[in-house]
Tab-separated table of C-alpha atoms in Angstrom:
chain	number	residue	atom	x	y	z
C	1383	UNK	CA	-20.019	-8.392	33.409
C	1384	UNK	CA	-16.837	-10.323	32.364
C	1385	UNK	CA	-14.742	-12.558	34.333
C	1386	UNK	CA	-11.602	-13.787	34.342
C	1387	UNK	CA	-11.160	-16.993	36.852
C	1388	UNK	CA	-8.132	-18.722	37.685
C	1389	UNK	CA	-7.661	-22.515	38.640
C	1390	UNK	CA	-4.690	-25.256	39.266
C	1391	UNK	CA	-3.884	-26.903	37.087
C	1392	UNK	CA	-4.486	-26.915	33.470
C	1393	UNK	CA	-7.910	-27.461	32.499
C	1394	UNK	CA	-8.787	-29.576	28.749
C	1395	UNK	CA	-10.295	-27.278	26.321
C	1396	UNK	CA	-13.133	-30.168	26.211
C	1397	UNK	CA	-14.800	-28.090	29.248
C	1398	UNK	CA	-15.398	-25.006	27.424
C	1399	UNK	CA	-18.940	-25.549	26.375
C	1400	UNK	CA	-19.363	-26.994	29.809
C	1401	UNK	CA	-18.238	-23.759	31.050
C	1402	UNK	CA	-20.667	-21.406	29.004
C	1403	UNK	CA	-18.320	-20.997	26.566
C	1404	UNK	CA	-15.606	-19.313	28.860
C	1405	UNK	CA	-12.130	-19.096	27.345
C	1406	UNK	CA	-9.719	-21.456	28.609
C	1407	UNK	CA	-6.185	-20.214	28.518
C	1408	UNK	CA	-3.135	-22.484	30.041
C	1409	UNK	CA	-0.794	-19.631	31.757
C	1410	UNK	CA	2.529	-20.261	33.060
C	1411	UNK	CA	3.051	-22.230	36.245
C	1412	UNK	CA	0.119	-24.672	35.803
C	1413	UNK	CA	-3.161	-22.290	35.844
C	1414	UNK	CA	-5.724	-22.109	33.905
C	1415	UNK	CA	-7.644	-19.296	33.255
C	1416	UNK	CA	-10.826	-18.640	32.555
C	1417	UNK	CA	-12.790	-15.709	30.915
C	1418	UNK	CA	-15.395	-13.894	29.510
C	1419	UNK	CA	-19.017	-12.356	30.068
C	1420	UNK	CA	-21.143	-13.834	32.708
C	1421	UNK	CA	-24.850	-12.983	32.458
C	1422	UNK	CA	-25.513	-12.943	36.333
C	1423	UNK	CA	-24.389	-14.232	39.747
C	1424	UNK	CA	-27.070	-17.188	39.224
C	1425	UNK	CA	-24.608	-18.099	36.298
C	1426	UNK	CA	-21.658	-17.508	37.838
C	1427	UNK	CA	-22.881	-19.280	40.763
C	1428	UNK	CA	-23.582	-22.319	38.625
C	1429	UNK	CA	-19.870	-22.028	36.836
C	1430	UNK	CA	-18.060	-21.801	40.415
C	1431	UNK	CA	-20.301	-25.863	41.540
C	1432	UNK	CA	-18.829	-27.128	38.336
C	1433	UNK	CA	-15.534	-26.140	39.342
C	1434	UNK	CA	-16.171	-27.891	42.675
C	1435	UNK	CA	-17.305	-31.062	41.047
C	1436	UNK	CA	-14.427	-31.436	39.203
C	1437	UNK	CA	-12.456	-30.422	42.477
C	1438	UNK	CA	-10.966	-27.362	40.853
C	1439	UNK	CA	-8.900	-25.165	43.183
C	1440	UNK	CA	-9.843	-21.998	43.020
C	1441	UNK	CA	-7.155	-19.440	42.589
C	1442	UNK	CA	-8.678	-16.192	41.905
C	1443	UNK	CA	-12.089	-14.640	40.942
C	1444	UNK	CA	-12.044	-10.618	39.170
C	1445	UNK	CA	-14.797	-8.897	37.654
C	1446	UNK	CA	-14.880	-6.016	35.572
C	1447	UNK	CA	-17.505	-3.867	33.814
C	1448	UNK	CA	-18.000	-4.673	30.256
C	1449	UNK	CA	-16.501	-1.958	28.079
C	1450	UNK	CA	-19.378	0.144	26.651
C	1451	UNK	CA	-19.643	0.753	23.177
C	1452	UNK	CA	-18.610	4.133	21.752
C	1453	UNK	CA	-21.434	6.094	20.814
């Protein structure tokens, strides 16, 4: 499944390995988001506490299948 989070405020590119190697983009209008494939909820789980611990405000959470590959 892939993600694509969004957060105030712009996030360092530092935390990307922190955040299993999620993309961090800087959008418009302070936000930060954050993408790419989560392996399960237990990981996602774990990504969303790190974003508390930092006291990350959480703007927006959307999921989407991943694309399958043309056979």
């Amino acid at each position: 499944m892939r993600y694509i989070i969004r957060v105030k405020g712009h996030l360092d590119p530092f935390w990307q390995e922190w955040f299993e190697h999620l993309s961090i983009t800087h959008e418009s209008g302070g936000i930060t988001r954050l993408s790419g494939p989560i392996p399960d909820r237990a990981a996602l789980y774990g990504i969303l506490l790190k974003m508390c611990d930092l006291g990350l405000t959480l703007l927006s959470l959307e999921a989407h299948e991943a694309a399958e590959a043309p056979e």
